[in-house]
Amino acid sequence: MARLDQVIPNIVDIFIQYADDGEGKKCQLNKEELQKMLEEQIQSPELKDKVNAADIEEAMQLLDKNHDGEVNFREFCRCICVLAKCYYQKKRGKGGKRGKGKDDKDDCDQED
Ligand SMILES: [Ca+2]
Ligand SMILES: [Ca+2]
């Protein structure tokens, strides 16, 4: 299978698996589901540094853009996007340069 053919279903399947895990809405990650997902699916230190399950309040705040207390698929995609950018920057040797006016709030955070 082509690589993107694997990545896209993976992203969708991970969301569905955890969103449908506990009680509550099946199409949203609540705090517990989000925590479990982050703990189990994010292992590399640099990505953990970005969205950390240990501080779930902060992670939720970071991801829950419409402030309904849960993470929907759109917000989850944004999270993936942020992590991908983090990894990209690290790979390109641009990690660690912070505080230049822009933080996480660039193109990935824009609404349609
Ligand atoms: Ca749920
Ligand atoms: Ca939300």
PDB file of C-alpha atoms and ligand atoms in Angstrom:
ATOM      1  CA  MET A   1       0.000   0.000   0.000  1.00  0.00           C
ATOM      2  CA  ALA A   2       1.189   3.494  -0.709  1.00  0.00           C
ATOM      3  CA  ARG A   3       2.365   5.320   2.354  1.00  0.00           C
ATOM      4  CA  LEU A   4      -0.293   7.973   2.467  1.00  0.00           C
ATOM      5  CA  ASP A   5      -2.826   5.228   1.916  1.00  0.00           C
ATOM      6  CA  GLN A   6      -1.700   3.896   5.279  1.00  0.00           C
ATOM      7  CA  VAL A   7      -1.297   7.154   7.115  1.00  0.00           C
ATOM      8  CA  ILE A   8      -4.747   8.556   6.413  1.00  0.00           C
ATOM      9  CA  PRO A   9      -6.731   5.491   7.563  1.00  0.00           C
ATOM     10  CA  ASN A  10      -4.441   5.294  10.593  1.00  0.00           C
ATOM     11  CA  ILE A  11      -5.303   8.818  11.657  1.00  0.00           C
ATOM     12  CA  VAL A  12      -9.008   8.222  11.148  1.00  0.00           C
ATOM     13  CA  ASP A  13      -8.984   4.818  12.839  1.00  0.00           C
ATOM     14  CA  ILE A  14      -7.098   6.091  15.878  1.00  0.00           C
ATOM     15  CA  PHE A  15      -9.626   8.854  16.352  1.00  0.00           C
ATOM     16  CA  ILE A  16     -12.596   6.532  15.966  1.00  0.00           C
ATOM     17  CA  GLN A  17     -11.089   3.924  18.273  1.00  0.00           C
ATOM     18  CA  TYR A  18     -10.564   6.354  21.143  1.00  0.00           C
ATOM     19  CA  ALA A  19     -13.556   8.592  20.555  1.00  0.00           C
ATOM     20  CA  ASP A  20     -15.812   5.554  20.724  1.00  0.00           C
ATOM     21  CA  ASP A  21     -14.032   4.120  23.721  1.00  0.00           C
ATOM     22  CA  GLY A  22     -15.734   5.387  26.816  1.00  0.00           C
ATOM     23  CA  GLU A  23     -19.058   6.805  27.671  1.00  0.00           C
ATOM     24  CA  GLY A  24     -20.339   9.979  26.141  1.00  0.00           C
ATOM     25  CA  LYS A  25     -20.273  11.045  22.539  1.00  0.00           C
ATOM     26  CA  LYS A  26     -18.892   8.583  20.036  1.00  0.00           C
ATOM     27  CA  CYS A  27     -17.599  11.274  17.702  1.00  0.00           C
ATOM     28  CA  GLN A  28     -15.707  13.239  20.367  1.00  0.00           C
ATOM     29  CA  LEU A  29     -12.729  12.602  22.599  1.00  0.00           C
ATOM     30  CA  ASN A  30     -13.441  13.559  26.160  1.00  0.00           C
ATOM     31  CA  LYS A  31     -10.648  14.219  28.610  1.00  0.00           C
ATOM     32  CA  GLU A  32     -10.179  10.582  29.605  1.00  0.00           C
ATOM     33  CA  GLU A  33     -10.245   9.381  26.014  1.00  0.00           C
ATOM     34  CA  LEU A  34      -7.802  12.057  24.941  1.00  0.00           C
ATOM     35  CA  GLN A  35      -5.442  11.169  27.755  1.00  0.00           C
ATOM     36  CA  LYS A  36      -5.543   7.493  26.895  1.00  0.00           C
ATOM     37  CA  MET A  37      -4.979   8.224  23.234  1.00  0.00           C
ATOM     38  CA  LEU A  38      -1.988  10.481  23.910  1.00  0.00           C
ATOM     39  CA  GLU A  39      -0.473   8.032  26.373  1.00  0.00           C
ATOM     40  CA  GLU A  40      -0.767   5.068  24.061  1.00  0.00           C
ATOM     41  CA  GLN A  41      -0.192   6.626  20.670  1.00  0.00           C
ATOM     42  CA  ILE A  42       2.494   9.221  21.301  1.00  0.00           C
ATOM     43  CA  GLN A  43       5.800   7.767  22.468  1.00  0.00           C
ATOM     44  CA  SER A  44       8.569   9.946  21.081  1.00  0.00           C
ATOM     45  CA  PRO A  45       9.867  12.521  23.578  1.00  0.00           C
ATOM     46  CA  GLU A  46       9.793  15.452  21.181  1.00  0.00           C
ATOM     47  CA  LEU A  47       6.140  14.901  20.346  1.00  0.00           C
ATOM     48  CA  LYS A  48       5.255  14.277  23.960  1.00  0.00           C
ATOM     49  CA  ASP A  49       6.871  17.569  24.687  1.00  0.00           C
ATOM     50  CA  LYS A  50       4.372  19.186  22.352  1.00  0.00           C
ATOM     51  CA  VAL A  51       1.154  17.553  23.511  1.00  0.00           C
ATOM     52  CA  ASN A  52       1.622  15.950  26.875  1.00  0.00           C
ATOM     53  CA  ALA A  53      -0.828  13.497  28.407  1.00  0.00           C
ATOM     54  CA  ALA A  54       0.678  14.217  31.826  1.00  0.00           C
ATOM     55  CA  ASP A  55      -0.887  17.651  31.712  1.00  0.00           C
ATOM     56  CA  ILE A  56      -4.204  16.735  30.212  1.00  0.00           C
ATOM     57  CA  GLU A  57      -5.817  20.036  31.177  1.00  0.00           C
ATOM     58  CA  GLU A  58      -3.261  21.905  29.112  1.00  0.00           C
ATOM     59  CA  ALA A  59      -3.486  19.428  26.237  1.00  0.00           C
ATOM     60  CA  MET A  60      -7.253  19.740  26.180  1.00  0.00           C
ATOM     61  CA  GLN A  61      -7.025  23.497  26.269  1.00  0.00           C
ATOM     62  CA  LEU A  62      -4.576  23.408  23.392  1.00  0.00           C
ATOM     63  CA  LEU A  63      -6.743  21.153  21.250  1.00  0.00           C
ATOM     64  CA  ASP A  64     -10.286  22.129  22.164  1.00  0.00           C
ATOM     65  CA  LYS A  65     -10.568  25.117  19.897  1.00  0.00           C
ATOM     66  CA  ASN A  66     -14.336  25.498  20.134  1.00  0.00           C
ATOM     67  CA  HIS A  67     -14.256  25.119  23.932  1.00  0.00           C
ATOM     68  CA  ASP A  68     -16.910  22.450  24.298  1.00  0.00           C
ATOM     69  CA  GLY A  69     -14.709  20.365  26.574  1.00  0.00           C
ATOM     70  CA  GLU A  70     -14.119  17.629  24.021  1.00  0.00           C
ATOM     71  CA  VAL A  71     -11.958  17.056  20.967  1.00  0.00           C
ATOM     72  CA  ASN A  72     -13.802  16.455  17.711  1.00  0.00           C
ATOM     73  CA  PHE A  73     -12.253  15.049  14.557  1.00  0.00           C
ATOM     74  CA  ARG A  74     -11.447  18.460  13.194  1.00  0.00           C
ATOM     75  CA  GLU A  75      -9.628  19.392  16.380  1.00  0.00           C
ATOM     76  CA  PHE A  76      -7.866  16.032  16.360  1.00  0.00           C
ATOM     77  CA  CYS A  77      -6.651  16.693  12.817  1.00  0.00           C
ATOM     78  CA  ARG A  78      -5.265  19.984  13.998  1.00  0.00           C
ATOM     79  CA  CYS A  79      -3.389  18.134  16.707  1.00  0.00           C
ATOM     80  CA  ILE A  80      -1.887  15.790  14.102  1.00  0.00           C
ATOM     81  CA  CYS A  81      -0.976  18.796  12.024  1.00  0.00           C
ATOM     82  CA  VAL A  82       0.789  20.472  14.952  1.00  0.00           C
ATOM     83  CA  LEU A  83       2.700  17.275  15.722  1.00  0.00           C
ATOM     84  CA  ALA A  84       3.628  16.821  12.070  1.00  0.00           C
ATOM     85  CA  LYS A  85       4.949  20.370  11.915  1.00  0.00           C
ATOM     86  CA  CYS A  86       6.908  19.816  15.102  1.00  0.00           C
ATOM     87  CA  TYR A  87       8.491  16.720  13.632  1.00  0.00           C
ATOM     88  CA  TYR A  88       9.136  18.442  10.335  1.00  0.00           C
ATOM     89  CA  GLN A  89      10.871  21.341  12.014  1.00  0.00           C
ATOM     90  CA  LYS A  90      12.976  18.986  14.047  1.00  0.00           C
ATOM     91  CA  LYS A  91      13.914  17.054  10.946  1.00  0.00           C
ATOM     92  CA  ARG A  92      14.839  20.221   9.136  1.00  0.00           C
ATOM     93  CA  GLY A  93      16.842  21.389  12.107  1.00  0.00           C
ATOM     94  CA  LYS A  94      14.560  24.246  12.941  1.00  0.00           C
ATOM     95  CA  GLY A  95      13.401  22.961  16.281  1.00  0.00           C
ATOM     96  CA  GLY A  96      14.008  24.922  19.418  1.00  0.00           C
ATOM     97  CA  LYS A  97      13.712  28.324  17.799  1.00  0.00           C
ATOM     98  CA  ARG A  98      10.885  29.794  19.758  1.00  0.00           C
ATOM     99  CA  GLY A  99       9.541  33.136  20.744  1.00  0.00           C
ATOM    100  CA  LYS A 100       9.701  34.824  17.382  1.00  0.00           C
ATOM    101  CA  GLY A 101       6.182  36.175  17.531  1.00  0.00           C
ATOM    102  CA  LYS A 102       4.683  33.054  16.054  1.00  0.00           C
ATOM    103  CA  ASP A 103       4.018  30.011  18.132  1.00  0.00           C
ATOM    104  CA  ASP A 104       1.611  27.211  17.361  1.00  0.00           C
ATOM    105  CA  LYS A 105      -0.918  29.586  15.968  1.00  0.00           C
ATOM    106  CA  ASP A 106      -0.112  29.675  12.296  1.00  0.00           C
ATOM    107  CA  ASP A 107      -1.711  28.122   9.257  1.00  0.00           C
ATOM    108  CA  CYS A 108      -2.881  24.968  10.999  1.00  0.00           C
ATOM    109  CA  ASP A 109      -5.087  26.904  13.335  1.00  0.00           C
ATOM    110  CA  GLN A 110      -6.995  28.788  10.738  1.00  0.00           C
ATOM    111  CA  GLU A 111     -10.635  28.077  10.256  1.00  0.00           C
ATOM    112  CA  ASP A 112     -11.932  27.332   6.787  1.00  0.00           C
TER     113      ASP A 112
HETATM  114 CA    CA B   1     -16.196   9.809  23.355  1.00  0.00          CA
HETATM  115 CA    CA B   2     -14.017  20.794  20.949  1.00  0.00          CA
END
